[in-house]
PDB file of C-alpha atoms in Angstrom:
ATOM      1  CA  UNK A1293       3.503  -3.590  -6.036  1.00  0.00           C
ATOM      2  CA  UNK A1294       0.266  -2.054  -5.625  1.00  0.00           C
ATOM      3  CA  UNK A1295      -2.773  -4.302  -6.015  1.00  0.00           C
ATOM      4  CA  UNK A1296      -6.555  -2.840  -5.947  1.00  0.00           C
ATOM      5  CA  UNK A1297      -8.892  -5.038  -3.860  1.00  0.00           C
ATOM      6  CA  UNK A1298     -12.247  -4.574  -3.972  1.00  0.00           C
ATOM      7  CA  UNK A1299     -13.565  -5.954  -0.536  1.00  0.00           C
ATOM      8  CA  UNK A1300     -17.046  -7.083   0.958  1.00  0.00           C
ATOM      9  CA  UNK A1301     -17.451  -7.977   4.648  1.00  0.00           C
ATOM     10  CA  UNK A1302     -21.359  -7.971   4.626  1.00  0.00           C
ATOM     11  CA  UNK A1303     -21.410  -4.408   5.303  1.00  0.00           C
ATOM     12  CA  UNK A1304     -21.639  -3.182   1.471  1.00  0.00           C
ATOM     13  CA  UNK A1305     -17.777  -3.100  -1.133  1.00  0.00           C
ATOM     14  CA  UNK A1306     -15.618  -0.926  -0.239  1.00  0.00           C
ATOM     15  CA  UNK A1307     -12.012  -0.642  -2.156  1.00  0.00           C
ATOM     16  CA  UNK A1308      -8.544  -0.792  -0.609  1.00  0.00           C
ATOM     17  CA  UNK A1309      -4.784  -0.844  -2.005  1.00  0.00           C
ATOM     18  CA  UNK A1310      -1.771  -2.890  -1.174  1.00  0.00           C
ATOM     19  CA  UNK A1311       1.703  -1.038  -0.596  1.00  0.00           C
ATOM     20  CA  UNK A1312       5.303  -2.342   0.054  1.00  0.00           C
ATOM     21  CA  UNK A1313       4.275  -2.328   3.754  1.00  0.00           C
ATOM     22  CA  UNK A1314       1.606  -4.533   3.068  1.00  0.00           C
ATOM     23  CA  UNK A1315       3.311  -7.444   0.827  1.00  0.00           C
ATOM     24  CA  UNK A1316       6.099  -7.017   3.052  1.00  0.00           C
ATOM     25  CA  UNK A1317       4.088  -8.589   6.381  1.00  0.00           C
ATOM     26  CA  UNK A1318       2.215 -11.079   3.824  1.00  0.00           C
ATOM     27  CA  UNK A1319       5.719 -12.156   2.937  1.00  0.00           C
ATOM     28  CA  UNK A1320       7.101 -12.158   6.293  1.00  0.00           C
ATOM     29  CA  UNK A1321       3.839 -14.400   7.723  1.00  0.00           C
ATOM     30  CA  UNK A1322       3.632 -16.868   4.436  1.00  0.00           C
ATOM     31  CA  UNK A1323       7.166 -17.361   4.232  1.00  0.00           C
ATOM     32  CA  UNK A1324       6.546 -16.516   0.299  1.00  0.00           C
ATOM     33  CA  UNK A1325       8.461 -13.878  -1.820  1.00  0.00           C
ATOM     34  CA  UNK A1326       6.337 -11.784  -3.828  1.00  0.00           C
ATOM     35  CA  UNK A1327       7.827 -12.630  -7.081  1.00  0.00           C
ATOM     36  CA  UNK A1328       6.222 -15.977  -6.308  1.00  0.00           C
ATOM     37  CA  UNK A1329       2.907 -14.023  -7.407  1.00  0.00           C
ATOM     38  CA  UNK A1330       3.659 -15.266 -10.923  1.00  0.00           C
ATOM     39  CA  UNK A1331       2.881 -18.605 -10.026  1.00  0.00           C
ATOM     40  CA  UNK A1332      -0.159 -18.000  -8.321  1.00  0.00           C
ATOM     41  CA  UNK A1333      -1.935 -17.010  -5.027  1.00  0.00           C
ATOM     42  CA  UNK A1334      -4.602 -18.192  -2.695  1.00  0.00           C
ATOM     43  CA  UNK A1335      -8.020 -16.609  -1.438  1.00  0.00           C
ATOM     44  CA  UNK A1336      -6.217 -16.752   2.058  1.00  0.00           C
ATOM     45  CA  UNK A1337      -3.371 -14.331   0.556  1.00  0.00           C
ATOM     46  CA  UNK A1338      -5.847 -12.096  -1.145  1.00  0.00           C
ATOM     47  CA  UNK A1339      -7.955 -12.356   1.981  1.00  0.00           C
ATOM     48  CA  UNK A1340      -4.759 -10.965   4.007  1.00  0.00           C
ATOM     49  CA  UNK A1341      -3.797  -8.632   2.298  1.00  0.00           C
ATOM     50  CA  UNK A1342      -7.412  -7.235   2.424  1.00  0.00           C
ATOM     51  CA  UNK A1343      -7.113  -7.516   5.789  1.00  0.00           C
ATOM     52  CA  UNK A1344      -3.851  -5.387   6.645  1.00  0.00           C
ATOM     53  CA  UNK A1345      -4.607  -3.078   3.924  1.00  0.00           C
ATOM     54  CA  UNK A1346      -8.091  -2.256   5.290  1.00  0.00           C
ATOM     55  CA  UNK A1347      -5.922  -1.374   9.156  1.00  0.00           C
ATOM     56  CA  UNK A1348      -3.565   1.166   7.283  1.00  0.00           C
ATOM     57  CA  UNK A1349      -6.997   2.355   5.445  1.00  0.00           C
ATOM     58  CA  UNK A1350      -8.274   3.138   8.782  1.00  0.00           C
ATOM     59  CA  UNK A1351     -11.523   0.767   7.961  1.00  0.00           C
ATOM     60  CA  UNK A1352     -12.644  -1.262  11.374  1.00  0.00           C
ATOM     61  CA  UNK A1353     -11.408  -5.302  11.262  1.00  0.00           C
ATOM     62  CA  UNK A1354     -11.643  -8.021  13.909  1.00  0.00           C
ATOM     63  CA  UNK A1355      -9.012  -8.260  16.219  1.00  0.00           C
ATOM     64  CA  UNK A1356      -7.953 -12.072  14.897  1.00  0.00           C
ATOM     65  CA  UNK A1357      -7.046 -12.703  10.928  1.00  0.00           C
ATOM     66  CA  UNK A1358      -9.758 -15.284  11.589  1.00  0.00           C
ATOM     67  CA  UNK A1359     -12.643 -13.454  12.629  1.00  0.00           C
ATOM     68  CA  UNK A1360     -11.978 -11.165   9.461  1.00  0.00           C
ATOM     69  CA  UNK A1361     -12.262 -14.108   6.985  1.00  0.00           C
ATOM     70  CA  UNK A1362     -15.176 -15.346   8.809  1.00  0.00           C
ATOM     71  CA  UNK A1363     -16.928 -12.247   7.798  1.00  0.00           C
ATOM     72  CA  UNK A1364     -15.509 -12.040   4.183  1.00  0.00           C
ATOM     73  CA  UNK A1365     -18.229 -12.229   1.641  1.00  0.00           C
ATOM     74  CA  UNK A1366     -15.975 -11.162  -0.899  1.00  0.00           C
ATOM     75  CA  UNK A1367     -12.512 -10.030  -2.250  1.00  0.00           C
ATOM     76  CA  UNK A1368     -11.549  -8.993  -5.871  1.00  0.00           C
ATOM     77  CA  UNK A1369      -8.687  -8.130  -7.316  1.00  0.00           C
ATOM     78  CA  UNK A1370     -10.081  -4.678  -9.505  1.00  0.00           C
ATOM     79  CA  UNK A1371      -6.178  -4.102 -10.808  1.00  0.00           C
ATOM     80  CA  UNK A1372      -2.737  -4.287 -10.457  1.00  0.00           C
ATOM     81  CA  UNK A1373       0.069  -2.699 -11.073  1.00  0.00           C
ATOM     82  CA  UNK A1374       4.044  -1.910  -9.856  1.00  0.00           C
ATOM     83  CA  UNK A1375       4.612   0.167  -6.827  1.00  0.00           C
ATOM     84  CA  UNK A1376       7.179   1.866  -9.660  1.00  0.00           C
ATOM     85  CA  UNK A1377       6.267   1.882 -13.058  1.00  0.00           C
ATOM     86  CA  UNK A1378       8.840   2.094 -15.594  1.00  0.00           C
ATOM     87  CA  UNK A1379       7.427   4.643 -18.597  1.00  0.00           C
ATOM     88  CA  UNK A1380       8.522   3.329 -21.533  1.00  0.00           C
ATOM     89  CA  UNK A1381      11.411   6.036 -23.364  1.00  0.00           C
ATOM     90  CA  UNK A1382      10.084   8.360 -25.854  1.00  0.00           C
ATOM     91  CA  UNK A1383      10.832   7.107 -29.480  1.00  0.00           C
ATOM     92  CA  UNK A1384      10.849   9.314 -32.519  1.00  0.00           C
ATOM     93  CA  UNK A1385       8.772   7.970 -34.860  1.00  0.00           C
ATOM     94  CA  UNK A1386       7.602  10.139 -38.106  1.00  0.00           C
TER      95      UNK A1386
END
């Protein structure tokens, strides 16, 4: 699954992207499976995930999860979608 944040640490928005690697640690840390998404999520998931996918995006964070949130201003989800989408089969339709 590949979710779109759009992220604001006082510094100006910038945008970052979720991958597997990504809901795979926020998994691992919340004890939560991602099909649990359905039901819901927190500003402290969406704050995480900002978090590690800002690392892989090479953009500077604190050292500590903590720090980082302290210095959140903002963090949007601007879309969603599966890490494989299934295209839907071509029907024949005159």
């Amino acid at each position: 699954m590949k979710v779109k944040l759009s992220v604001d640490t006082g510094e100006g928005p910038y945008e970052v992207t979720t991958n597997l690697w990504v809901i795979t640690l926020w998994e691992r840390k919340y004890k939560r499976l991602a099909s649990d998404m359905s039901a819901g999520i927190g500003i402290e998931d969406m704050a995480f995930w900002a978090y590690e996918a800002s690392k892989l995006a090479g953009v500077p964070v604190p050292v500590v999860f903590d720090d980082f949130i302290k210095k959140l201003e903002t963090v949007d989800v601007i879309s969603e979608e599966p890490e494989n989408p299934i295209q839907a089969a071509p029907t024949d339709t005159l």
